[in-house]
PDB file of C-alpha atoms and ligand atoms in Angstrom:
ATOM      1  CA  MET A 465     109.073 114.473 107.064  1.00 93.00           C
ATOM      2  CA  ARG A 466     108.245 110.803 107.241  1.00 98.00           C
ATOM      3  CA  VAL A 467     105.477 109.362 105.061  1.00 98.00           C
ATOM      4  CA  THR A 468     104.036 105.970 106.051  1.00 98.00           C
ATOM      5  CA  ARG A 469     101.064 104.026 104.791  1.00 98.00           C
ATOM      6  CA  PHE A 470      98.622 101.289 105.647  1.00 98.00           C
ATOM      7  CA  ALA A 471      97.657  99.315 102.531  1.00 98.00           C
ATOM      8  CA  PRO A 472      94.856  96.824 103.202  1.00 98.00           C
ATOM      9  CA  SER A 473      93.048  94.743 100.598  1.00 97.00           C
ATOM     10  CA  PRO A 474      89.246  95.022 100.859  1.00 97.00           C
ATOM     11  CA  THR A 475      88.738  91.263 100.711  1.00 95.00           C
ATOM     12  CA  GLY A 476      87.490  90.669 104.229  1.00 94.00           C
ATOM     13  CA  PRO A 477      87.120  92.272 107.645  1.00 94.00           C
ATOM     14  CA  LEU A 478      90.060  94.018 109.285  1.00 95.00           C
ATOM     15  CA  HIS A 479      91.238  91.989 112.276  1.00 94.00           C
ATOM     16  CA  LEU A 480      93.528  92.704 115.214  1.00 94.00           C
ATOM     17  CA  GLY A 481      96.619  92.230 113.040  1.00 94.00           C
ATOM     18  CA  HIS A 482      95.427  95.012 110.731  1.00 96.00           C
ATOM     19  CA  ALA A 483      94.698  97.256 113.696  1.00 97.00           C
ATOM     20  CA  PHE A 484      98.270  96.742 114.898  1.00 97.00           C
ATOM     21  CA  SER A 485      99.685  97.479 111.445  1.00 98.00           C
ATOM     22  CA  ALA A 486      97.591 100.628 110.918  1.00 98.00           C
ATOM     23  CA  LEU A 487      98.286 102.009 114.408  1.00 98.00           C
ATOM     24  CA  THR A 488     102.000 101.275 114.033  1.00 98.00           C
ATOM     25  CA  ALA A 489     102.171 103.011 110.639  1.00 98.00           C
ATOM     26  CA  HIS A 490     100.287 105.982 112.092  1.00 98.00           C
ATOM     27  CA  ALA A 491     102.623 106.216 115.093  1.00 98.00           C
ATOM     28  CA  ARG A 492     105.727 105.877 112.900  1.00 98.00           C
ATOM     29  CA  ALA A 493     104.636 108.894 110.842  1.00 98.00           C
ATOM     30  CA  GLU A 494     105.517 111.001 113.907  1.00 91.00           C
ATOM     31  CA  GLY A 495     103.890 114.217 112.795  1.00 88.00           C
ATOM     32  CA  GLY A 496     104.608 113.486 109.135  1.00 97.00           C
ATOM     33  CA  THR A 497     101.941 111.917 106.929  1.00 98.00           C
ATOM     34  CA  PHE A 498     100.077 108.663 107.411  1.00 98.00           C
ATOM     35  CA  LEU A 499      98.446 107.457 104.181  1.00 98.00           C
ATOM     36  CA  LEU A 500      95.799 104.877 103.477  1.00 98.00           C
ATOM     37  CA  ARG A 501      95.889 102.933 100.211  1.00 98.00           C
ATOM     38  CA  ILE A 502      93.287 100.440  99.075  1.00 98.00           C
ATOM     39  CA  GLU A 503      94.940  97.450  97.413  1.00 98.00           C
ATOM     40  CA  ASP A 504      92.046  96.206  95.324  1.00 98.00           C
ATOM     41  CA  ILE A 505      93.717  94.767  92.220  1.00 97.00           C
ATOM     42  CA  ASP A 506      92.022  91.439  92.869  1.00 96.00           C
ATOM     43  CA  ARG A 507      88.662  92.400  91.377  1.00 94.00           C
ATOM     44  CA  GLN A 508      87.155  88.993  92.168  1.00 95.00           C
ATOM     45  CA  ARG A 509      87.762  89.161  95.893  1.00 95.00           C
ATOM     46  CA  SER A 510      87.582  92.920  96.542  1.00 97.00           C
ATOM     47  CA  LYS A 511      84.165  94.205  97.621  1.00 97.00           C
ATOM     48  CA  PRO A 512      82.927  97.797  98.133  1.00 97.00           C
ATOM     49  CA  GLU A 513      81.345  96.668 101.393  1.00 97.00           C
ATOM     50  CA  TRP A 514      84.739  95.641 102.815  1.00 97.00           C
ATOM     51  CA  GLU A 515      86.266  98.914 101.663  1.00 98.00           C
ATOM     52  CA  ARG A 516      83.538 100.876 103.424  1.00 98.00           C
ATOM     53  CA  ARG A 517      84.135  98.877 106.606  1.00 97.00           C
ATOM     54  CA  ILE A 518      87.888  99.567 106.413  1.00 98.00           C
ATOM     55  CA  TYR A 519      87.227 103.328 106.520  1.00 98.00           C
ATOM     56  CA  ASP A 520      84.740 102.848 109.303  1.00 98.00           C
ATOM     57  CA  ASP A 521      86.992 100.666 111.508  1.00 98.00           C
ATOM     58  CA  LEU A 522      90.031 102.904 111.029  1.00 98.00           C
ATOM     59  CA  ARG A 523      88.073 106.054 111.872  1.00 98.00           C
ATOM     60  CA  TRP A 524      86.721 104.311 114.947  1.00 98.00           C
ATOM     61  CA  LEU A 525      90.311 103.477 115.982  1.00 98.00           C
ATOM     62  CA  GLY A 526      90.964 107.223 115.850  1.00 98.00           C
ATOM     63  CA  LEU A 527      92.958 107.365 112.621  1.00 98.00           C
ATOM     64  CA  GLU A 528      92.793 110.075 109.965  1.00 97.00           C
ATOM     65  CA  TRP A 529      94.399 110.208 106.555  1.00 98.00           C
ATOM     66  CA  PRO A 530      94.463 112.559 103.557  1.00 98.00           C
ATOM     67  CA  LYS A 531      91.742 112.162 100.914  1.00 98.00           C
ATOM     68  CA  PRO A 532      91.175 111.130  98.215  1.00 98.00           C
ATOM     69  CA  VAL A 533      92.527 107.706  99.025  1.00 98.00           C
ATOM     70  CA  MET A 534      94.640 105.959  96.404  1.00 98.00           C
ATOM     71  CA  ARG A 535      92.857 102.896  95.047  1.00 98.00           C
ATOM     72  CA  GLN A 536      94.886 100.480  92.954  1.00 98.00           C
ATOM     73  CA  SER A 537      91.934  99.600  90.745  1.00 97.00           C
ATOM     74  CA  GLU A 538      92.055 103.185  89.424  1.00 98.00           C
ATOM     75  CA  ARG A 539      95.736 102.952  88.512  1.00 98.00           C
ATOM     76  CA  ILE A 540      95.798 100.131  85.968  1.00 97.00           C
ATOM     77  CA  SER A 541      96.964 102.519  83.214  1.00 97.00           C
ATOM     78  CA  ASP A 542      99.909 103.630  85.411  1.00 98.00           C
ATOM     79  CA  TYR A 543     100.964 100.015  85.884  1.00 98.00           C
ATOM     80  CA  ARG A 544     100.470  99.400  82.174  1.00 97.00           C
ATOM     81  CA  ALA A 545     102.809 102.281  81.288  1.00 98.00           C
ATOM     82  CA  VAL A 546     105.564 100.682  83.378  1.00 98.00           C
ATOM     83  CA  LEU A 547     104.898  97.250  81.846  1.00 98.00           C
ATOM     84  CA  GLU A 548     105.103  98.827  78.356  1.00 98.00           C
ATOM     85  CA  ARG A 549     108.528 100.206  79.187  1.00 98.00           C
ATOM     86  CA  LEU A 550     109.868  96.942  80.629  1.00 98.00           C
ATOM     87  CA  TRP A 551     108.417  95.055  77.641  1.00 98.00           C
ATOM     88  CA  ALA A 552     110.076  97.435  75.171  1.00 98.00           C
ATOM     89  CA  GLU A 553     113.371  96.758  76.956  1.00 97.00           C
ATOM     90  CA  GLY A 554     112.887  93.001  76.441  1.00 98.00           C
ATOM     91  CA  LEU A 555     112.736  92.294  80.175  1.00 98.00           C
ATOM     92  CA  LEU A 556     109.297  90.632  80.259  1.00 98.00           C
ATOM     93  CA  TYR A 557     107.989  87.410  78.782  1.00 98.00           C
ATOM     94  CA  PRO A 558     104.496  85.903  78.637  1.00 97.00           C
ATOM     95  CA  CYS A 559     103.997  82.825  80.792  1.00 96.00           C
ATOM     96  CA  SER A 560     100.865  80.772  81.261  1.00 91.00           C
ATOM     97  CA  CYS A 561     102.329  78.032  83.454  1.00 95.00           C
ATOM     98  CA  ASN A 562     100.045  77.018  86.275  1.00 93.00           C
ATOM     99  CA  ARG A 563     101.115  75.622  89.613  1.00 91.00           C
ATOM    100  CA  ARG A 564     101.111  72.061  88.326  1.00 94.00           C
ATOM    101  CA  ASP A 565     103.309  72.992  85.304  1.00 94.00           C
ATOM    102  CA  ILE A 566     105.780  74.681  87.641  1.00 94.00           C
ATOM    103  CA  LEU A 567     105.829  71.713  90.022  1.00 93.00           C
ATOM    104  CA  GLU A 568     106.442  69.307  87.133  1.00 92.00           C
ATOM    105  CA  ALA A 569     109.231  71.418  85.639  1.00 93.00           C
ATOM    106  CA  ALA A 570     110.847  71.950  89.037  1.00 91.00           C
ATOM    107  CA  SER A 571     110.683  68.213  89.732  1.00 91.00           C
ATOM    108  CA  ALA A 572     112.686  67.293  86.623  1.00 89.00           C
ATOM    109  CA  PRO A 573     115.901  65.451  87.627  1.00 86.00           C
ATOM    110  CA  GLN A 574     118.226  68.290  86.571  1.00 85.00           C
ATOM    111  CA  GLU A 575     116.216  70.847  88.623  1.00 84.00           C
ATOM    112  CA  GLY A 576     116.515  69.007  91.929  1.00 85.00           C
ATOM    113  CA  GLY A 577     112.947  69.485  93.167  1.00 90.00           C
ATOM    114  CA  PRO A 578     110.786  72.545  93.915  1.00 92.00           C
ATOM    115  CA  ARG A 579     112.214  75.417  95.964  1.00 93.00           C
ATOM    116  CA  PHE A 580     110.153  78.162  97.572  1.00 94.00           C
ATOM    117  CA  GLY A 581     110.410  81.957  97.517  1.00 92.00           C
ATOM    118  CA  PRO A 582     108.130  84.884  98.421  1.00 91.00           C
ATOM    119  CA  ASP A 583     105.542  83.800  95.822  1.00 89.00           C
ATOM    120  CA  GLY A 584     105.566  80.109  96.564  1.00 90.00           C
ATOM    121  CA  MET A 585     107.410  77.768  94.211  1.00 93.00           C
ATOM    122  CA  ILE A 586     110.394  79.387  92.509  1.00 94.00           C
ATOM    123  CA  TYR A 587     109.739  79.490  88.789  1.00 95.00           C
ATOM    124  CA  PRO A 588     112.225  77.329  86.868  1.00 92.00           C
ATOM    125  CA  GLY A 589     112.063  79.558  83.761  1.00 94.00           C
ATOM    126  CA  THR A 590     110.143  77.245  81.403  1.00 95.00           C
ATOM    127  CA  CYS A 591     108.695  80.118  79.309  1.00 97.00           C
ATOM    128  CA  ARG A 592     111.789  82.337  79.329  1.00 97.00           C
ATOM    129  CA  GLY A 593     112.364  81.587  75.655  1.00 96.00           C
ATOM    130  CA  HIS A 594     108.902  82.858  74.601  1.00 96.00           C
ATOM    131  CA  ASP A 595     108.675  85.570  71.956  1.00 95.00           C
ATOM    132  CA  ARG A 596     109.310  89.024  73.394  1.00 96.00           C
ATOM    133  CA  SER A 597     108.722  90.963  70.168  1.00 95.00           C
ATOM    134  CA  GLY A 598     105.603  92.833  68.999  1.00 96.00           C
ATOM    135  CA  PRO A 599     103.231  94.808  71.212  1.00 97.00           C
ATOM    136  CA  LEU A 600     102.792  94.151  74.932  1.00 97.00           C
ATOM    137  CA  PRO A 601     100.507  91.070  75.136  1.00 95.00           C
ATOM    138  CA  GLU A 602      96.996  91.814  76.401  1.00 90.00           C
ATOM    139  CA  ASP A 603      95.702  89.902  79.346  1.00 86.00           C
ATOM    140  CA  MET A 604      98.586  87.430  79.529  1.00 93.00           C
ATOM    141  CA  PRO A 605     100.554  86.770  82.701  1.00 96.00           C
ATOM    142  CA  LEU A 606     103.967  88.407  82.313  1.00 98.00           C
ATOM    143  CA  ARG A 607     107.136  87.493  84.155  1.00 98.00           C
ATOM    144  CA  LEU A 608     110.237  89.581  84.666  1.00 98.00           C
ATOM    145  CA  ASP A 609     113.460  88.036  83.385  1.00 98.00           C
ATOM    146  CA  LEU A 610     115.215  88.726  86.671  1.00 98.00           C
ATOM    147  CA  ARG A 611     118.666  87.636  85.512  1.00 97.00           C
ATOM    148  CA  GLN A 612     118.580  90.065  82.625  1.00 97.00           C
ATOM    149  CA  ALA A 613     117.016  92.825  84.739  1.00 98.00           C
ATOM    150  CA  MET A 614     119.701  92.531  87.426  1.00 97.00           C
ATOM    151  CA  ARG A 615     122.455  92.985  84.853  1.00 96.00           C
ATOM    152  CA  ARG A 616     121.409  96.649  84.785  1.00 94.00           C
ATOM    153  CA  ILE A 617     122.026  97.156  88.471  1.00 94.00           C
ATOM    154  CA  ASP A 618     125.438  98.159  89.774  1.00 92.00           C
ATOM    155  CA  GLY A 619     126.511  96.765  93.102  1.00 94.00           C
ATOM    156  CA  ARG A 620     124.413  95.219  95.817  1.00 97.00           C
ATOM    157  CA  LEU A 621     120.791  95.895  96.733  1.00 98.00           C
ATOM    158  CA  ARG A 622     120.703  97.901  99.965  1.00 98.00           C
ATOM    159  CA  TRP A 623     117.999  99.182 102.283  1.00 98.00           C
ATOM    160  CA  THR A 624     117.434 100.139 105.895  1.00 98.00           C
ATOM    161  CA  GLU A 625     115.238  98.053 108.184  1.00 98.00           C
ATOM    162  CA  THR A 626     113.712  99.947 111.123  1.00 98.00           C
ATOM    163  CA  GLY A 627     111.372  97.256 112.496  1.00 95.00           C
ATOM    164  CA  THR A 628     111.801  94.544 115.120  1.00 92.00           C
ATOM    165  CA  ASP A 629     115.269  93.645 113.830  1.00 93.00           C
ATOM    166  CA  PRO A 630     116.697  97.014 112.760  1.00 97.00           C
ATOM    167  CA  GLY A 631     119.846  97.548 110.714  1.00 98.00           C
ATOM    168  CA  GLN A 632     121.295  97.926 107.244  1.00 98.00           C
ATOM    169  CA  ARG A 633     120.444  95.148 104.804  1.00 98.00           C
ATOM    170  CA  GLU A 634     122.096  94.195 101.569  1.00 97.00           C
ATOM    171  CA  ILE A 635     121.905  91.365  99.128  1.00 97.00           C
ATOM    172  CA  ASP A 636     123.816  90.450  96.025  1.00 96.00           C
ATOM    173  CA  PRO A 637     121.631  90.521  92.885  1.00 96.00           C
ATOM    174  CA  ALA A 638     122.860  86.998  92.069  1.00 95.00           C
ATOM    175  CA  ALA A 639     121.553  85.755  95.433  1.00 95.00           C
ATOM    176  CA  LEU A 640     118.208  87.404  94.722  1.00 96.00           C
ATOM    177  CA  ILE A 641     117.908  85.608  91.375  1.00 96.00           C
ATOM    178  CA  GLU A 642     118.523  82.310  93.189  1.00 93.00           C
ATOM    179  CA  SER A 643     116.054  82.944  96.005  1.00 94.00           C
ATOM    180  CA  VAL A 644     113.189  84.554  94.076  1.00 95.00           C
ATOM    181  CA  GLY A 645     113.176  83.360  90.463  1.00 95.00           C
ATOM    182  CA  ASP A 646     111.374  85.295  87.723  1.00 97.00           C
ATOM    183  CA  PRO A 647     108.440  87.072  89.437  1.00 97.00           C
ATOM    184  CA  VAL A 648     105.040  87.622  87.842  1.00 97.00           C
ATOM    185  CA  LEU A 649     104.586  91.378  87.242  1.00 98.00           C
ATOM    186  CA  ALA A 650     101.205  91.141  85.502  1.00 97.00           C
ATOM    187  CA  ARG A 651      98.548  88.611  86.408  1.00 95.00           C
ATOM    188  CA  ARG A 652      95.725  87.594  84.145  1.00 91.00           C
ATOM    189  CA  ASP A 653      92.624  89.759  84.772  1.00 89.00           C
ATOM    190  CA  MET A 654      94.571  92.179  86.955  1.00 93.00           C
ATOM    191  CA  GLY A 655      96.921  94.074  84.650  1.00 93.00           C
ATOM    192  CA  THR A 656      99.548  94.103  87.396  1.00 97.00           C
ATOM    193  CA  SER A 657     100.712  92.030  90.354  1.00 97.00           C
ATOM    194  CA  TYR A 658     101.162  92.812  94.036  1.00 97.00           C
ATOM    195  CA  HIS A 659     104.926  93.301  93.659  1.00 98.00           C
ATOM    196  CA  LEU A 660     104.682  95.723  90.742  1.00 98.00           C
ATOM    197  CA  ALA A 661     101.779  97.759  92.105  1.00 98.00           C
ATOM    198  CA  VAL A 662     103.154  98.113  95.630  1.00 98.00           C
ATOM    199  CA  VAL A 663     106.500  99.414  94.403  1.00 98.00           C
ATOM    200  CA  ILE A 664     105.011 101.910  91.936  1.00 98.00           C
ATOM    201  CA  ASP A 665     102.438 103.148  94.449  1.00 98.00           C
ATOM    202  CA  ASP A 666     104.871 103.574  97.330  1.00 98.00           C
ATOM    203  CA  ALA A 667     107.046 105.689  95.011  1.00 98.00           C
ATOM    204  CA  ASP A 668     104.133 107.714  93.598  1.00 98.00           C
ATOM    205  CA  GLN A 669     102.833 108.418  97.085  1.00 98.00           C
ATOM    206  CA  GLY A 670     106.273 109.473  98.324  1.00 98.00           C
ATOM    207  CA  VAL A 671     106.293 106.822 101.056  1.00 98.00           C
ATOM    208  CA  THR A 672     109.559 107.084 103.006  1.00 98.00           C
ATOM    209  CA  GLU A 673     108.960 104.172 105.389  1.00 98.00           C
ATOM    210  CA  VAL A 674     106.976 101.067 104.467  1.00 98.00           C
ATOM    211  CA  VAL A 675     105.348  99.701 107.631  1.00 98.00           C
ATOM    212  CA  ARG A 676     103.978  96.169 107.334  1.00 98.00           C
ATOM    213  CA  GLY A 677     104.018  92.726 108.923  1.00 96.00           C
ATOM    214  CA  ARG A 678     107.022  90.438 109.047  1.00 95.00           C
ATOM    215  CA  ASP A 679     105.193  88.079 106.705  1.00 93.00           C
ATOM    216  CA  LEU A 680     106.281  90.409 103.890  1.00 96.00           C
ATOM    217  CA  LEU A 681     109.940  90.495 104.914  1.00 96.00           C
ATOM    218  CA  GLU A 682     110.822  87.924 102.289  1.00 95.00           C
ATOM    219  CA  ALA A 683     109.334  90.037  99.483  1.00 97.00           C
ATOM    220  CA  THR A 684     111.434  93.079 100.367  1.00 98.00           C
ATOM    221  CA  PRO A 685     114.644  92.242  98.432  1.00 98.00           C
ATOM    222  CA  LEU A 686     112.503  91.862  95.310  1.00 98.00           C
ATOM    223  CA  HIS A 687     110.790  95.199  95.971  1.00 98.00           C
ATOM    224  CA  VAL A 688     114.178  96.895  96.328  1.00 98.00           C
ATOM    225  CA  ALA A 689     115.340  95.244  93.095  1.00 98.00           C
ATOM    226  CA  LEU A 690     112.263  96.579  91.277  1.00 98.00           C
ATOM    227  CA  GLN A 691     112.850 100.070  92.707  1.00 98.00           C
ATOM    228  CA  ARG A 692     116.448 100.027  91.495  1.00 98.00           C
ATOM    229  CA  LEU A 693     115.421  98.679  88.087  1.00 97.00           C
ATOM    230  CA  MET A 694     112.852 101.461  87.648  1.00 97.00           C
ATOM    231  CA  ASP A 695     115.042 104.181  89.176  1.00 97.00           C
ATOM    232  CA  LEU A 696     112.637 104.731  92.072  1.00 98.00           C
ATOM    233  CA  PRO A 697     113.724 105.821  95.551  1.00 98.00           C
ATOM    234  CA  VAL A 698     114.272 102.966  98.020  1.00 98.00           C
ATOM    235  CA  PRO A 699     112.219 103.661 101.194  1.00 98.00           C
ATOM    236  CA  ASP A 700     113.060 102.346 104.647  1.00 98.00           C
ATOM    237  CA  TYR A 701     111.222  99.185 105.703  1.00 98.00           C
ATOM    238  CA  HIS A 702     109.638  98.623 109.086  1.00 98.00           C
ATOM    239  CA  HIS A 703     108.496  95.021 109.437  1.00 98.00           C
ATOM    240  CA  HIS A 704     106.569  94.581 112.656  1.00 97.00           C
ATOM    241  CA  ARG A 705     105.685  91.551 114.736  1.00 95.00           C
ATOM    242  CA  LEU A 706     102.598  89.584 113.797  1.00 94.00           C
ATOM    243  CA  ILE A 707      99.553  89.288 115.989  1.00 92.00           C
ATOM    244  CA  ARG A 708      98.893  85.657 116.783  1.00 88.00           C
ATOM    245  CA  ASP A 709      96.024  83.692 118.268  1.00 82.00           C
ATOM    246  CA  GLU A 710      96.302  81.622 121.472  1.00 80.00           C
ATOM    247  CA  THR A 711      97.784  78.711 119.531  1.00 81.00           C
ATOM    248  CA  GLY A 712     100.538  80.918 118.098  1.00 81.00           C
ATOM    249  CA  ARG A 713      99.100  80.975 114.583  1.00 82.00           C
ATOM    250  CA  ARG A 714      99.195  84.360 112.894  1.00 82.00           C
ATOM    251  CA  LEU A 715      95.854  85.965 112.160  1.00 77.00           C
ATOM    252  CA  ALA A 716      94.558  85.964 108.603  1.00 71.00           C
ATOM    253  CA  LYS A 717      91.516  87.362 106.833  1.00 62.00           C
ATOM    254  CA  ARG A 718      89.598  84.191 107.588  1.00 65.00           C
ATOM    255  CA  ASP A 719      89.963  84.878 111.323  1.00 67.00           C
ATOM    256  CA  ASP A 720      86.641  86.676 111.361  1.00 73.00           C
ATOM    257  CA  ALA A 721      86.382  85.875 115.060  1.00 73.00           C
ATOM    258  CA  ARG A 722      89.040  88.535 115.652  1.00 87.00           C
ATOM    259  CA  ALA A 723      87.514  91.106 113.350  1.00 93.00           C
ATOM    260  CA  ILE A 724      87.611  94.628 114.764  1.00 96.00           C
ATOM    261  CA  GLY A 725      83.948  94.962 113.850  1.00 95.00           C
ATOM    262  CA  LEU A 726      82.997  92.058 116.124  1.00 93.00           C
ATOM    263  CA  TYR A 727      84.840  93.477 119.112  1.00 95.00           C
ATOM    264  CA  ARG A 728      83.114  96.792 118.432  1.00 96.00           C
ATOM    265  CA  ALA A 729      79.736  95.111 118.305  1.00 95.00           C
ATOM    266  CA  GLU A 730      80.502  93.491 121.652  1.00 95.00           C
ATOM    267  CA  GLY A 731      81.151  96.916 123.160  1.00 97.00           C
ATOM    268  CA  ALA A 732      84.969  97.054 123.127  1.00 97.00           C
ATOM    269  CA  SER A 733      86.581 100.504 122.984  1.00 98.00           C
ATOM    270  CA  PRO A 734      89.557 101.533 120.828  1.00 98.00           C
ATOM    271  CA  ALA A 735      91.626 101.498 124.032  1.00 98.00           C
ATOM    272  CA  ASP A 736      90.599  97.848 124.600  1.00 97.00           C
ATOM    273  CA  ILE A 737      91.809  96.999 121.101  1.00 97.00           C
ATOM    274  CA  ARG A 738      95.145  98.690 121.762  1.00 97.00           C
ATOM    275  CA  LYS A 739      95.529  96.709 124.957  1.00 96.00           C
ATOM    276  CA  MET A 740      94.693  93.422 123.211  1.00 94.00           C
ATOM    277  CA  ILE A 741      97.494  93.947 120.693  1.00 95.00           C
ATOM    278  CA  GLY A 742     100.018  95.142 123.248  1.00 94.00           C
ATOM    279  CA  LEU A 743     100.091  98.851 122.437  1.00 93.00           C
TER     280      LEU A 743
HETATM  281  N1  LIG B 723      97.826  94.680 100.713  1.00 89.75           N
HETATM  282  C1  LIG B 723      98.670  93.876 101.547  1.00 89.75           C
HETATM  283  C2  LIG B 723      97.819  93.157 102.597  1.00 89.75           C
HETATM  284  O1  LIG B 723      96.639  93.371 102.678  1.00 89.75           O
HETATM  285  C3  LIG B 723      99.750  94.709 102.241  1.00 89.75           C
HETATM  286  C4  LIG B 723     100.879  95.034 101.328  1.00 89.75           C
HETATM  287  C5  LIG B 723     102.030  95.849 101.901  1.00 89.75           C
HETATM  288  O2  LIG B 723     101.882  96.430 102.990  1.00 89.75           O
HETATM  289  O3  LIG B 723     103.074  95.925 101.243  1.00 89.75           O
HETATM  290  O4  LIG B 723      98.319  92.350 103.334  1.00 89.75           O
END
């Protein structure tokens, strides 16, 4: 039985792009289970009011999901347990470089200028030599030493893509190291990062197909690498098209004008929403 999920962050109103993602994940479950997960690790930007509106909009669209809903803010100790393990294996290092530090280091003559990966500028490894002994540092950003981590993985990273461009995918761990750099697995004030939390949660929830927008395509090789590193099952990935405005720009949280709630207030029906997003 297929298990899919919709994993919004309660940092703003759901817009048409979210509606498309949620309805697609629900349809892909095909009689299996459609889950909702609240990705609220960013405590600054997440608001209970937005979370309440997520439930409300999704119910209005006709969706149902099992309760209680998984909320990432309640799982910090689960993420911590994984970080403890990776730290004990010497795979993490503390890093407090900010964007400017990274830009400066990447601009050094021998580095050849900044390069970009799924998290923006690829980290040039400035802090890799930091002390990795003692207890897991509290409230310090932690990066994964990807080169060292990938030494533990046999063969290539493989997964199945079922979205707009379906097929088998594979990537050499060495190519991943080049294209991603050492990712942050714990952010300051969060106790985790998007990449770590999403991988642990998808595994804990038994998700068999991750349905999400093509904007997250680039993060997928890293997610598969983390699954392999932590001995978690590798789900299928279904990256769907993005909903764009008239100018071809993809919708973002700030596109309040396309918020589902506004269309509702103007009298649109769930069927109207489906039509607007081509379903
Ligand atoms: N929480 C992410 C978002 O709001 C989605 C993450 C995912 O589907 O992997 O865009």
